[in-house]
Coordinates of C-alpha atoms in Angstrom, one line a residue:
Chain B
M1 CA 37.0 112.8 39.3
S2 CA 40.1 113.3 40.6
K3 CA 41.2 114.1 44.4
R4 CA 44.6 115.1 46.1
I5 CA 46.5 112.9 48.7
D6 CA 47.8 114.6 51.7
V7 CA 50.1 112.0 54.0
K8 CA 50.9 113.4 57.6
D9 CA 53.5 111.3 59.8
L10 CA 53.1 107.7 58.5
N11 CA 54.9 105.0 59.7
V12 CA 54.3 101.5 58.1
Y13 CA 54.8 98.5 60.2
Y14 CA 54.8 94.7 59.4
S15 CA 54.0 93.4 63.1
K16 CA 56.9 95.2 65.3
F17 CA 59.1 95.8 61.9
L18 CA 59.3 99.5 61.0
A19 CA 59.4 99.2 57.5
V20 CA 58.3 102.9 56.2
E21 CA 59.4 106.0 58.5
D22 CA 57.5 109.3 58.9
V23 CA 56.3 110.3 55.6
N24 CA 55.2 113.6 54.9
I25 CA 53.7 113.9 51.5
N26 CA 51.4 116.3 49.6
I27 CA 50.2 114.8 46.1
D28 CA 48.5 117.2 43.6
P29 CA 45.0 116.1 41.6
K30 CA 45.4 115.4 38.0
S31 CA 49.0 115.1 38.4
V32 CA 51.4 112.3 38.2
T33 CA 53.8 111.3 40.9
A34 CA 56.6 109.2 40.5
F35 CA 58.3 107.1 43.4
I36 CA 61.7 106.1 42.8
G37 CA 64.4 104.6 44.9
P38 CA 66.5 101.4 45.5
S39 CA 64.6 98.0 46.0
G40 CA 63.4 97.2 49.5
C41 CA 63.5 101.0 50.4
G42 CA 59.6 101.0 50.9
K43 CA 58.0 102.7 48.4
S44 CA 55.8 100.0 47.1
T45 CA 54.7 99.3 50.7
F46 CA 54.0 103.2 51.2
L47 CA 52.1 102.9 47.9
R48 CA 49.9 100.2 49.3
T49 CA 49.4 102.0 52.2
L50 CA 47.2 104.9 50.0
N51 CA 44.5 102.3 49.2
R52 CA 44.6 99.9 52.3
M53 CA 46.1 97.1 50.1
H54 CA 49.1 96.6 52.8
E55 CA 46.1 95.4 55.1
V56 CA 46.2 92.0 53.0
I57 CA 49.4 91.1 54.4
P58 CA 48.8 89.8 58.4
G59 CA 50.3 92.1 60.7
A60 CA 51.0 95.1 58.6
R61 CA 49.5 98.5 60.2
V62 CA 49.9 102.2 59.7
E63 CA 50.4 105.1 62.1
G64 CA 49.4 108.2 60.7
E65 CA 47.0 110.2 58.5
V66 CA 46.3 109.7 54.9
L67 CA 44.0 112.5 53.6
L68 CA 41.7 112.3 50.2
D69 CA 40.5 115.7 50.0
G70 CA 40.6 116.1 53.9
D71 CA 39.1 112.7 54.5
N72 CA 41.2 110.5 56.7
L73 CA 41.8 106.6 54.6
Y74 CA 42.5 105.3 58.5
G75 CA 39.5 107.2 59.9
P76 CA 37.5 105.3 62.3
G77 CA 34.6 103.8 60.8
V78 CA 35.9 103.9 57.3
D79 CA 35.7 100.7 55.3
P80 CA 38.6 99.5 53.4
V81 CA 36.5 98.2 50.4
T82 CA 34.8 101.9 50.2
V83 CA 38.8 103.1 49.8
R84 CA 39.7 100.4 47.2
S85 CA 37.0 101.4 45.1
Q86 CA 37.8 105.0 45.0
I87 CA 41.2 104.7 44.7
G88 CA 42.6 101.8 42.3
M89 CA 45.4 99.9 41.6
V90 CA 47.4 98.3 39.1
F91 CA 49.8 95.8 39.9
Q92 CA 53.8 94.8 38.7
R93 CA 52.1 91.5 36.9
P94 CA 49.1 91.9 34.5
N95 CA 46.4 90.2 36.8
P96 CA 43.2 90.1 34.4
F97 CA 40.9 87.6 35.8
P98 CA 41.3 84.2 33.8
T99 CA 38.2 82.9 33.8
M100 CA 36.5 85.7 32.6
S101 CA 36.2 87.4 29.2
I102 CA 37.9 90.7 28.2
R103 CA 34.5 92.6 28.5
D104 CA 33.8 90.9 32.2
N105 CA 37.0 91.6 33.2
V106 CA 36.3 95.5 32.2
L107 CA 33.1 95.4 34.0
A108 CA 34.4 93.4 37.1
G109 CA 34.6 96.4 39.7
V110 CA 31.4 98.0 38.4
K111 CA 29.5 94.9 38.8
L112 CA 30.3 94.9 42.6
N113 CA 29.5 98.5 43.3
N114 CA 26.3 98.8 41.3
H115 CA 24.7 95.4 40.9
K116 CA 22.4 96.6 38.3
I117 CA 23.1 97.4 35.2
S118 CA 21.5 97.6 31.6
K119 CA 23.5 95.9 28.8
G120 CA 23.7 99.1 26.8
E121 CA 25.2 101.2 29.6
A122 CA 27.6 98.3 30.2
D123 CA 28.5 97.7 26.4
A124 CA 29.0 101.5 26.4
L125 CA 30.9 101.6 30.0
V126 CA 33.4 98.8 28.4
E127 CA 33.8 100.9 25.3
R128 CA 34.7 103.7 27.0
S129 CA 37.1 102.1 29.5
L130 CA 38.8 100.1 26.6
R131 CA 39.1 103.3 24.5
G132 CA 40.2 105.2 28.0
A133 CA 43.2 102.3 28.2
N134 CA 44.0 102.5 24.2
L135 CA 43.1 99.0 24.0
W136 CA 39.9 99.3 21.9
N137 CA 40.9 98.6 18.5
E138 CA 42.9 95.8 19.4
V139 CA 40.3 93.7 21.2
K140 CA 36.8 95.3 19.6
D141 CA 36.3 92.2 17.8
R142 CA 37.2 89.5 20.6
L143 CA 35.4 91.2 23.6
A144 CA 34.1 87.2 24.6
K145 CA 37.6 85.8 24.8
P146 CA 39.2 85.3 27.7
G147 CA 41.6 87.9 28.8
S148 CA 44.6 85.5 29.4
G149 CA 44.7 85.2 25.7
L150 CA 46.2 88.8 25.6
S151 CA 49.8 89.7 25.0
G152 CA 51.4 91.1 28.2
G153 CA 51.0 94.8 27.3
Q154 CA 47.7 94.5 26.2
Q155 CA 46.9 92.7 29.6
Q156 CA 48.2 95.5 31.6
R157 CA 46.1 97.7 29.7
L158 CA 43.2 95.7 30.3
C159 CA 43.9 95.9 34.0
I160 CA 44.1 99.8 33.3
A161 CA 40.7 99.7 31.8
R162 CA 39.3 97.5 34.5
A163 CA 40.5 100.0 37.0
I164 CA 38.9 103.3 35.2
A165 CA 35.9 101.4 34.5
V166 CA 34.8 102.1 38.2
E167 CA 35.8 105.7 38.1
P168 CA 38.2 106.1 40.9
Q169 CA 39.7 109.1 42.1
V170 CA 43.1 107.9 42.0
I171 CA 45.0 105.4 40.2
L172 CA 48.1 103.6 42.1
M173 CA 50.3 101.9 39.7
D174 CA 53.0 99.5 41.2
E175 CA 55.7 99.1 38.6
P176 CA 53.6 98.7 36.1
C177 CA 55.8 98.0 33.1
S178 CA 58.4 95.7 34.8
A179 CA 57.4 92.8 33.2
L180 CA 56.6 94.4 29.6
D181 CA 58.8 94.8 26.7
P182 CA 59.7 98.3 25.3
I183 CA 57.1 99.1 22.6
S184 CA 54.3 97.8 25.2
T185 CA 55.7 100.3 27.9
L186 CA 55.4 103.1 25.4
A187 CA 52.0 102.2 25.4
I188 CA 51.6 102.2 29.2
E189 CA 53.7 105.5 29.3
D190 CA 51.4 107.5 26.6
L191 CA 48.3 105.8 28.3
I192 CA 49.5 107.4 31.8
N193 CA 50.2 111.2 30.4
D194 CA 46.3 110.8 29.0
L195 CA 45.0 109.5 32.4
K196 CA 46.5 112.4 34.2
D197 CA 43.7 114.7 32.2
Q198 CA 41.0 112.9 34.6
Y199 CA 42.8 111.1 37.3
T200 CA 45.3 111.4 39.8
V201 CA 48.1 108.9 39.1
V202 CA 50.7 107.7 41.5
I203 CA 53.8 105.2 40.0
V204 CA 56.1 103.3 41.3
T205 CA 59.1 103.0 39.1
H206 CA 62.6 101.1 38.8
N207 CA 63.5 102.7 35.6
M208 CA 64.6 106.3 36.4
Q209 CA 63.8 107.1 32.6
Q210 CA 60.3 106.1 33.0
A211 CA 59.9 108.5 36.1
A212 CA 61.7 111.6 34.1
R213 CA 59.2 111.2 31.0
V214 CA 56.0 110.3 32.7
S215 CA 56.0 112.1 36.1
D216 CA 55.2 115.8 37.0
K217 CA 56.7 115.4 40.7
T218 CA 58.9 112.4 41.9
A219 CA 59.7 111.4 45.4
F220 CA 62.9 109.5 46.2
F221 CA 62.8 106.7 48.8
N222 CA 66.3 105.7 50.3
I223 CA 67.4 103.2 53.3
A224 CA 70.2 103.5 55.2
G225 CA 70.8 99.9 55.3
T226 CA 69.4 96.5 55.7
G227 CA 66.9 96.0 58.5
K228 CA 66.2 100.1 59.1
P229 CA 63.2 101.6 57.6
G230 CA 62.8 103.2 54.5
K231 CA 62.8 107.2 54.2
L232 CA 61.2 109.7 52.0
I233 CA 64.5 111.2 51.1
E234 CA 63.5 114.2 48.8
Y235 CA 60.1 115.2 46.9
G236 CA 60.2 117.6 44.3
E237 CA 59.3 118.7 40.8
T238 CA 60.7 115.7 38.5
H239 CA 63.2 118.0 36.6
T240 CA 64.6 119.8 40.1
I241 CA 65.1 116.1 41.4
F242 CA 66.7 114.8 38.2
S243 CA 68.7 117.8 37.1
N244 CA 69.3 119.8 40.5
P245 CA 68.7 117.8 43.6
S246 CA 68.8 119.2 47.0
V247 CA 70.2 116.1 48.7
K248 CA 73.8 114.3 48.0
A249 CA 71.7 110.6 48.0
T250 CA 69.3 111.4 45.4
E251 CA 71.8 112.8 43.0
D252 CA 73.8 109.8 43.6
Y253 CA 71.2 107.7 42.9
V254 CA 69.5 109.3 39.9
S255 CA 73.2 109.7 38.3
G256 CA 73.7 106.1 38.7
R257 CA 76.1 106.2 41.4
F258 CA 74.5 103.3 43.2
G259 CA 71.4 101.5 43.5
Chain I
M1 CA 86.1 68.4 14.6
T2 CA 82.6 70.5 16.2
T3 CA 80.2 67.7 14.2
T4 CA 82.4 64.8 16.6
S5 CA 81.8 67.1 19.6
L6 CA 78.0 67.5 19.3
T7 CA 77.4 63.5 18.3
K8 CA 79.0 62.4 21.4
S9 CA 76.5 62.2 24.0
R10 CA 76.5 61.6 27.8
G11 CA 76.1 57.8 27.8
A12 CA 75.1 57.7 31.5
G13 CA 72.6 60.5 31.3
R14 CA 70.5 58.9 28.4
A15 CA 70.4 55.7 30.2
G16 CA 68.8 57.2 33.1
D17 CA 66.2 59.2 30.6
K18 CA 65.6 56.0 28.9
V19 CA 65.0 53.8 32.4
F20 CA 62.7 56.6 33.4
S21 CA 60.6 57.1 30.2
G22 CA 60.4 53.1 30.2
A23 CA 59.6 53.0 34.0
T24 CA 56.5 55.7 33.5
L25 CA 55.3 53.7 30.3
A26 CA 55.2 50.8 32.5
A27 CA 53.2 52.3 35.2
G28 CA 50.7 54.0 32.8
C29 CA 50.1 50.5 30.9
L30 CA 49.7 48.8 34.3
I31 CA 47.0 50.7 35.0
L32 CA 45.3 50.1 31.8
A33 CA 45.9 46.9 31.9
V34 CA 44.4 46.3 35.5
L35 CA 41.4 48.3 34.7
F36 CA 40.9 46.2 31.8
G37 CA 41.7 43.2 33.6
V38 CA 38.6 44.2 36.0
A39 CA 36.4 45.1 33.2
L40 CA 37.0 41.8 31.4
F41 CA 36.4 39.7 34.5
L42 CA 33.1 41.6 35.3
V43 CA 31.8 40.9 31.8
V44 CA 32.7 37.5 31.9
Q45 CA 31.4 36.6 35.2
A46 CA 28.2 38.3 34.9
F47 CA 27.6 37.1 31.3
P48 CA 25.7 34.4 32.2
A49 CA 23.0 36.6 34.2
L50 CA 22.4 38.9 31.8
V51 CA 21.7 36.0 29.1
A52 CA 19.6 33.7 31.8
S53 CA 16.3 33.1 31.4
P54 CA 14.4 35.9 33.5
D55 CA 12.5 33.5 35.9
K56 CA 15.7 32.2 36.9
I57 CA 17.0 35.7 38.4
Q58 CA 16.3 36.6 41.9
G59 CA 12.9 38.3 42.0
G60 CA 11.8 36.2 38.7
Q61 CA 11.4 39.0 36.2
G62 CA 14.9 39.0 34.8
F63 CA 18.1 41.0 35.3
F64 CA 16.9 44.4 34.5
A65 CA 13.8 44.5 36.8
Y66 CA 16.4 43.3 39.5
I67 CA 18.8 45.9 39.0
W68 CA 17.2 49.1 38.4
P69 CA 15.3 49.3 41.7
I70 CA 18.8 49.0 43.4
V71 CA 20.6 51.6 40.7
V72 CA 18.1 54.2 41.8
G73 CA 18.4 53.5 45.3
T74 CA 22.2 53.8 44.9
L75 CA 22.0 57.1 43.3
I76 CA 19.7 58.6 45.7
A77 CA 22.0 57.6 48.6
A78 CA 24.9 59.4 46.7
V79 CA 22.7 62.2 45.6
I80 CA 22.0 63.0 49.2
A81 CA 25.5 62.2 50.4
L82 CA 26.5 64.8 48.0
A83 CA 23.6 67.8 48.2
I84 CA 24.6 67.7 51.9
A85 CA 28.4 67.5 51.9
T86 CA 29.5 69.6 49.0
P87 CA 28.3 73.1 50.5
V88 CA 29.3 72.6 54.1
A89 CA 32.9 71.2 52.6
I90 CA 33.3 74.2 50.5
G91 CA 32.2 76.3 53.2
V92 CA 34.2 74.6 55.7
A93 CA 37.6 75.0 53.1
L94 CA 36.8 78.3 52.5
F95 CA 36.9 79.4 56.3
I96 CA 40.3 77.5 56.7
S97 CA 41.6 78.7 53.9
H98 CA 40.9 82.3 53.7
F99 CA 38.7 83.7 57.2
A100 CA 40.0 81.9 59.8
P101 CA 43.1 83.0 61.9
R102 CA 46.2 80.8 61.3
G103 CA 46.0 78.7 64.5
L104 CA 42.4 77.9 64.1
A105 CA 42.7 76.8 60.4
S106 CA 45.5 74.3 60.9
G107 CA 43.8 72.7 63.9
L108 CA 40.5 72.7 62.3
G109 CA 42.0 71.0 59.0
Y110 CA 44.0 68.6 61.2
V111 CA 40.4 67.4 62.4
I112 CA 38.8 67.2 59.2
D113 CA 41.1 64.9 57.8
L114 CA 41.1 62.9 60.9
L115 CA 37.6 62.3 60.0
A116 CA 38.8 60.7 56.8
A117 CA 40.8 58.1 59.0
I118 CA 37.6 56.7 60.7
P119 CA 36.9 53.2 59.4
S120 CA 33.7 53.2 57.2
V121 CA 32.4 50.2 59.7
V122 CA 32.4 52.7 62.7
Y123 CA 30.4 55.0 60.7
G124 CA 27.9 52.6 60.2
A125 CA 27.7 51.3 63.5
W126 CA 27.5 55.0 64.7
G127 CA 24.8 55.6 62.4
A128 CA 23.0 52.3 62.7
A129 CA 23.2 52.6 66.8
F130 CA 23.1 56.7 67.4
L131 CA 22.3 58.8 64.5
A132 CA 19.4 56.5 63.3
K133 CA 17.6 56.8 66.8
E134 CA 18.4 60.5 67.2
I135 CA 16.6 61.4 64.2
S136 CA 13.6 59.6 64.1
P137 CA 11.6 62.6 65.6
L138 CA 12.6 64.5 62.9
Y139 CA 11.4 61.8 60.3
N140 CA 7.8 61.9 62.2
W141 CA 7.7 65.7 62.1
L142 CA 8.4 65.5 58.5
A143 CA 6.1 62.9 57.7
D144 CA 3.2 65.1 59.7
N145 CA 4.2 68.3 58.0
M146 CA 5.3 67.6 54.7
G147 CA 4.1 64.5 54.3
W148 CA 2.3 65.8 51.0
V149 CA 5.9 65.9 49.2
P150 CA 6.3 62.3 48.2
L151 CA 9.9 62.1 49.6
F152 CA 8.4 62.6 53.1
Q153 CA 5.7 60.4 52.6
G154 CA 4.8 58.9 55.8
P155 CA 4.3 56.7 58.0
A156 CA 8.1 57.1 59.0
S157 CA 10.5 54.6 60.0
A158 CA 10.5 53.9 63.7
T159 CA 13.9 53.1 63.7
G160 CA 14.9 55.7 61.8
K161 CA 17.1 53.1 59.5
T162 CA 16.3 54.8 56.3
I163 CA 17.8 55.9 52.9
L164 CA 18.1 59.4 54.1
T165 CA 19.9 58.4 57.2
A166 CA 22.2 56.1 55.3
G167 CA 22.7 59.3 52.9
I168 CA 23.4 61.7 55.7
V169 CA 26.2 59.0 57.0
L170 CA 27.4 59.0 54.0
A171 CA 27.5 62.7 53.7
V172 CA 29.8 62.7 56.6
M173 CA 32.1 60.3 55.2
V174 CA 32.7 62.3 51.9
L175 CA 32.8 65.4 53.8
P176 CA 36.8 65.0 54.5
I177 CA 37.6 64.3 51.2
I178 CA 36.0 67.0 49.6
T179 CA 36.9 69.6 52.4
S180 CA 40.6 68.5 52.0
L181 CA 40.9 69.0 48.1
T182 CA 38.9 71.9 48.0
R183 CA 41.0 73.4 50.5
E184 CA 44.2 72.7 48.8
I185 CA 43.1 74.4 45.7
F186 CA 41.8 77.5 47.6
L187 CA 44.8 78.1 49.0
Q188 CA 46.7 77.9 45.3
T189 CA 44.5 80.8 44.0
P190 CA 47.2 83.4 42.9
K191 CA 47.6 86.3 45.3
L192 CA 47.5 88.4 42.1
H193 CA 44.1 87.5 41.6
E194 CA 43.2 87.7 44.9
E195 CA 44.4 91.3 44.9
A196 CA 43.2 92.5 41.6
A197 CA 39.5 91.7 43.2
L198 CA 40.4 93.6 46.3
A199 CA 41.8 96.5 44.9
L200 CA 38.7 96.7 42.9
G201 CA 37.0 97.2 46.0
A202 CA 35.8 93.7 46.6
T203 CA 34.8 92.6 50.2
R204 CA 36.0 89.6 51.2
W205 CA 33.2 87.4 49.9
E206 CA 33.0 89.1 46.7
M207 CA 37.0 88.5 46.4
I208 CA 36.0 84.7 47.0
R209 CA 33.4 84.7 44.4
M210 CA 35.6 86.4 41.9
A211 CA 39.0 85.1 42.1
V212 CA 39.0 82.0 44.4
L213 CA 35.9 80.0 43.3
P214 CA 36.5 80.3 39.4
F215 CA 39.8 79.2 39.7
G216 CA 38.9 76.3 41.7
R217 CA 36.0 75.4 39.9
A218 CA 37.9 72.3 38.3
G219 CA 39.3 71.0 41.4
I220 CA 35.8 71.7 43.0
V221 CA 34.3 69.4 40.5
S222 CA 37.3 66.7 40.8
A223 CA 37.1 66.9 44.6
V224 CA 33.2 66.3 44.3
M225 CA 33.7 63.5 41.8
L226 CA 36.0 61.6 44.3
G227 CA 33.6 62.2 47.0
L228 CA 30.8 60.7 44.7
G229 CA 33.4 57.9 44.0
R230 CA 32.9 56.9 47.6
A231 CA 29.0 57.7 48.3
L232 CA 28.8 55.0 45.6
G233 CA 31.0 52.4 46.5
E234 CA 30.8 52.8 50.1
T235 CA 29.1 49.3 51.6
M236 CA 29.8 48.8 55.0
A237 CA 28.1 52.2 56.5
V238 CA 25.0 51.7 53.8
A239 CA 24.9 47.8 54.9
L240 CA 25.0 48.7 58.7
V241 CA 22.6 52.0 58.5
L242 CA 20.1 51.1 55.9
S243 CA 17.2 48.6 56.6
S244 CA 16.6 47.7 53.0
G245 CA 13.6 46.7 51.3
A246 CA 11.9 47.6 47.5
L247 CA 12.5 50.8 46.2
T248 CA 10.0 53.1 47.3
A249 CA 10.2 57.0 46.7
S250 CA 9.8 58.2 50.3
L251 CA 13.5 58.8 52.2
I252 CA 12.2 58.5 55.6
Q253 CA 10.5 54.7 55.5
S254 CA 12.3 52.1 55.7
G255 CA 13.5 50.3 52.0
N256 CA 15.7 51.2 48.8
Q257 CA 18.8 49.6 48.3
T258 CA 22.4 50.5 47.2
I259 CA 24.4 48.2 44.8
A260 CA 27.4 47.7 47.2
A261 CA 25.3 46.9 50.2
E262 CA 23.3 44.5 48.4
I263 CA 26.4 42.8 47.2
A264 CA 28.1 42.7 50.2
L265 CA 24.8 41.2 52.3
N266 CA 24.2 38.8 49.7
F267 CA 27.4 37.6 48.2
P268 CA 28.6 35.2 51.3
E269 CA 25.4 33.1 50.4
A270 CA 25.4 33.1 47.1
S271 CA 26.3 30.3 44.4
G272 CA 25.5 29.7 40.6
L273 CA 23.5 32.0 39.1
K274 CA 23.2 34.3 42.2
V275 CA 26.8 35.0 41.8
S276 CA 26.6 36.1 38.3
T277 CA 24.1 38.4 39.4
L278 CA 25.6 39.8 41.6
I279 CA 28.7 40.4 39.9
A280 CA 26.4 41.9 37.1
A281 CA 25.2 44.5 39.5
G282 CA 28.8 45.1 40.5
L283 CA 29.5 45.7 36.5
V284 CA 26.4 48.1 36.8
L285 CA 28.8 50.3 39.7
F286 CA 31.3 50.2 37.4
V287 CA 29.7 51.7 34.4
I288 CA 28.3 54.4 36.8
T289 CA 31.4 55.1 38.2
L290 CA 33.0 55.3 34.8
G291 CA 30.0 57.4 33.3
V292 CA 30.3 59.8 36.2
N293 CA 33.9 60.4 35.9
M294 CA 33.6 60.7 31.9
I295 CA 30.8 63.4 32.9
A296 CA 33.4 65.2 35.3
R297 CA 36.1 65.3 32.7
W298 CA 33.8 66.9 30.1
I299 CA 32.6 69.5 32.6
I300 CA 36.0 70.2 33.5
T301 CA 37.4 70.4 29.9
R302 CA 34.1 72.6 28.6
H303 CA 35.6 75.9 29.8
K304 CA 39.5 74.9 29.2
E305 CA 39.9 78.5 27.4
F306 CA 38.8 80.4 30.4
S307 CA 40.7 78.2 33.0
G308 CA 43.7 80.0 33.6
A309 CA 45.7 77.3 32.6
N310 CA 46.7 79.6 29.5

């Protein structure tokens, strides 16, 4: 249930503006990969190209290849809808559907892909997904209540439950803890650790301690200046990036000397 | 020392607050006073008709026998208008907000808004002079092929001036109201929720069903109710288009009448008890509109917990 991602010579444009330049990266299955870097360096933009969510922004386009176990996401005839059902995403701010109950939120994606699902199967899936997101014990007595009534951290875990309910190959997380308090952050980090047993996880974070805590590999992105494209500076094992980086800019960033 | 500096307050700012809260309170009270005044006027003026002996009311069978056919006629016309206008308006609004390329969207939105600027008498003239004539072949076809349904019982009106034509004209008139309002609501759907749906592998239509329509639900109901308000109260277009008569189930024969058109057509020559009767009809229309709005409120608040406002 998890696949590898290989990115080859990827450029991302907003209309004519080159936002991210020439990224090559290989992400292993069943691992956690963190993208770090200063604001505006293109890491979130790049993350979105991994499930074609950047296409939501008018004028955004890519050149190059993103291979999911060898299949190009940008190949001819590939439907972005199919791509997104295999590569799930969790956003910066928790975004459960406010008009749906907790239960319906978990089932939202499943009902899209598989219209017929029996009540028993649905119940089992809801429990499995919520347990997978470490949320079951907190919400099992109020599944019919709206998801927007939960705390921020619980909402974010509900979004993770919703993402894993469709059994994706890869889960992308765009700064999933930046709107959360430390306790909720800890809960999400524990969860990320569990998730990598089954899924390929890619996480963008501003918090370097978080990257060091949760990831197996870390990629450092940077920009030369305003208006310049973001680039992948260095990619390697997390402990190497944090203790013995080979590029000066990486060392400056992880040691807090800029950014 | 500190207590004195805390008890001192900025005089000017406080005065501004008081003026503002006073002004808003006055505005709120004024609305209530106007509403109450209108209701009081209607009740007082209508009272003679409500208590008059049945044989003195037009038709000779009392106020109730006079009013209920035109109440039903009003509702039929409004229901036809909304049944046609609501799906079209929501479709157009969704097209503008989520499907059309940006240039086309703003142009189309502008044209729709222009529809609202056309005076209702022009719509009436268009309906009577053009639409009624053009649509009467359709009525003949309906009478021939669907005549077994009471709604389409023949013989069809030769002039086409039927309640269905009036309903269609009303639909065109309420279309811009519902479209503009729902378009604004759809545009306000949080990007977060749209992206949440897309990231789960939703197509654009599925995204609209998951995120846009549920978010806009209360707004859609309000927009439809505003449209209904116009359809119920519209006078000129109906007066011109409909060749009125007794209540009939068939939508393609001439007949039926709406309250607003009944009042407009008869008021100039009315005197005495007849005036009271027409004002009583106005009171009934007022009560219907009030009732419709209360039902709409109730529908909106029923799902408050899930509205996303919390």
